[in-house]
PDB file of C-alpha atoms in Angstrom:
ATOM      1  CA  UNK A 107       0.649  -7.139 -10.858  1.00 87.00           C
ATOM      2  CA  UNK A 108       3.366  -4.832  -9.567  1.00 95.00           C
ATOM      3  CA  UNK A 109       4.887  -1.291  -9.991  1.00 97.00           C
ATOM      4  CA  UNK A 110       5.678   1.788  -8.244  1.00 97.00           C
ATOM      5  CA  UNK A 111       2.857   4.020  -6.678  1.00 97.00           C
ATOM      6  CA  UNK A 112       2.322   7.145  -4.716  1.00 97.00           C
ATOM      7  CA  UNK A 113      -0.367   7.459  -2.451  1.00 96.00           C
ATOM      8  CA  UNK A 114      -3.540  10.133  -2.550  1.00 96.00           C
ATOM      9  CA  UNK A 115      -4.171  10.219   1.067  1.00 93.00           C
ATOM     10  CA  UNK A 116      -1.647  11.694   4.179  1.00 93.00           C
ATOM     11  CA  UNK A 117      -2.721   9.195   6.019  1.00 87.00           C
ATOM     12  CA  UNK A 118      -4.290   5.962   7.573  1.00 86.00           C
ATOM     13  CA  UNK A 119      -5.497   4.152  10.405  1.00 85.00           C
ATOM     14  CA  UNK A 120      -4.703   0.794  11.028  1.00 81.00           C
ATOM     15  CA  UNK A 121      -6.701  -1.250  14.020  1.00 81.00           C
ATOM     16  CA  UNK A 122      -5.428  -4.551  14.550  1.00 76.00           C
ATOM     17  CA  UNK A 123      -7.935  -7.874  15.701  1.00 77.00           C
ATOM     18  CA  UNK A 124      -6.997  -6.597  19.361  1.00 85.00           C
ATOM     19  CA  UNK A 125      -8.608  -3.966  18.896  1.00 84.00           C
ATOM     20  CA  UNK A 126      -4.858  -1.756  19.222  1.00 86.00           C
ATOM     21  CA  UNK A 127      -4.083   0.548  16.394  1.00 87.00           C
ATOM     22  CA  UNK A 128      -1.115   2.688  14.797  1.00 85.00           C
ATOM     23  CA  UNK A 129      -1.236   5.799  12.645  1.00 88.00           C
ATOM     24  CA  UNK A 130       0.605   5.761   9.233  1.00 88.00           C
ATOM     25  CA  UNK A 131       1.630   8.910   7.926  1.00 89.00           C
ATOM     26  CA  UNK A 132       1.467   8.669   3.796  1.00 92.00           C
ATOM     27  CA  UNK A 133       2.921  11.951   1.595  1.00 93.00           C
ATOM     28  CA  UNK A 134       1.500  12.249  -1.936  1.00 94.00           C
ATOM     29  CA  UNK A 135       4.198  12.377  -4.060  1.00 94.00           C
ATOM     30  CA  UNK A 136       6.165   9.435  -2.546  1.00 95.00           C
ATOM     31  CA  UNK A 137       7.174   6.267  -4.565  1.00 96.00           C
ATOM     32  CA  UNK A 138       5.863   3.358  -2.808  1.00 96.00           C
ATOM     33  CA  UNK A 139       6.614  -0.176  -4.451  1.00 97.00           C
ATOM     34  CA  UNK A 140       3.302  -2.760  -4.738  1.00 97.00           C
ATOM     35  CA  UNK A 141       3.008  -6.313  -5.623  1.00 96.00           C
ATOM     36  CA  UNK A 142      -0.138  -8.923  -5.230  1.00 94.00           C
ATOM     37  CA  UNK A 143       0.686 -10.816  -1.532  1.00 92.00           C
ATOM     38  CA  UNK A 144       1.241 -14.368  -2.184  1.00 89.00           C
ATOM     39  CA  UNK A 145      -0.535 -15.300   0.489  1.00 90.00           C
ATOM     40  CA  UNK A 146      -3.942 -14.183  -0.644  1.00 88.00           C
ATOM     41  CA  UNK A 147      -4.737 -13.189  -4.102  1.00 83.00           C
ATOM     42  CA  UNK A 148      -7.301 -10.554  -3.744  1.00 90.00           C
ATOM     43  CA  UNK A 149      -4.678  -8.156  -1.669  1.00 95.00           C
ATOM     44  CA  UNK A 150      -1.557  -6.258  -2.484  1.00 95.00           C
ATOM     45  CA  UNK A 151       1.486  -5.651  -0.279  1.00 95.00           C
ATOM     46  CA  UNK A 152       2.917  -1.776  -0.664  1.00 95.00           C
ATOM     47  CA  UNK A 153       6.439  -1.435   0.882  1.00 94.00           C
ATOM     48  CA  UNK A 154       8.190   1.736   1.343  1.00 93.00           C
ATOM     49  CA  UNK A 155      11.939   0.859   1.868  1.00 89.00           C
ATOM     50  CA  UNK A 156      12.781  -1.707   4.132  1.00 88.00           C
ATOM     51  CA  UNK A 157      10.638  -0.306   7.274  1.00 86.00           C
ATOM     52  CA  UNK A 158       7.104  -0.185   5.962  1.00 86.00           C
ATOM     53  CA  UNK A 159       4.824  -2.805   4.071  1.00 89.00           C
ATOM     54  CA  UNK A 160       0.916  -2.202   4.364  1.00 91.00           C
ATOM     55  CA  UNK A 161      -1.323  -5.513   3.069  1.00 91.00           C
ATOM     56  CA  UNK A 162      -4.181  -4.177   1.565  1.00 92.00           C
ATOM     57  CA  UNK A 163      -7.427  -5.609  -0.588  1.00 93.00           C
ATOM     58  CA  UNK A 164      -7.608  -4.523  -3.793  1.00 94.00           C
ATOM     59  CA  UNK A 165     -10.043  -1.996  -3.658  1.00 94.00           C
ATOM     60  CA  UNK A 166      -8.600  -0.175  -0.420  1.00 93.00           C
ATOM     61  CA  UNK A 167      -4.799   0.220  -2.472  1.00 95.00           C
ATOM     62  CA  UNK A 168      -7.057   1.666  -5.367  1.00 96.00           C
ATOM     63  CA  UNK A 169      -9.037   4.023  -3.202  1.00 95.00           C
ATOM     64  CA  UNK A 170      -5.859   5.228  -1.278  1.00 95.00           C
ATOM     65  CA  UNK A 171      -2.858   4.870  -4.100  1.00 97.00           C
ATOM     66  CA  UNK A 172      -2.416   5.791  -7.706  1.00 97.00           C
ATOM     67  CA  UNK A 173      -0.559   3.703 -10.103  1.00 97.00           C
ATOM     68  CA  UNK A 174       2.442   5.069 -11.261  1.00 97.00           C
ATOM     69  CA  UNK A 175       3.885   2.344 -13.132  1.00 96.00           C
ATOM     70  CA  UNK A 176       3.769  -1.374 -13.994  1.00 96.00           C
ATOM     71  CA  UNK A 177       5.985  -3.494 -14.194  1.00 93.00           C
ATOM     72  CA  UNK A 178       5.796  -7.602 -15.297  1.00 75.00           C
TER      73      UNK A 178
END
């Protein structure tokens, strides 16, 4: 599975195992490009451009970004 999608939220918080976190800033609207992460089945990777990739399960990239085409 893979395509282009935008996302329905302006943004996310990410907390790392350390327990340190980062703010993402997401605007609806915006092509993002997803594909399912080779390293584990039941999560996608979205990349925007060269500078951003967010791993996410499955149900977290379907609660925060809509499907705006398939490709494969």
């Amino acid at each position: 599975m893979s395509g282009v999608c935008t996302p329905l939220v302006t943004g996310m918080s990410i907390i790392t195992e350390s327990g340190k976190g980062i703010s993402v800033r997401l605007k609806p609207g915006e092509r993002w490009r997803f594909k399912l992460n080779k390293a584990h089945e039941n999560m996608l990777s979205v990349t925007k451009g060269e500078d951003v990739c967010l791993v996410l399960t499955v149900s977290q990239f379907y609660k925060d970004f809509k499907i705006i085409e398939r490709e494969g």
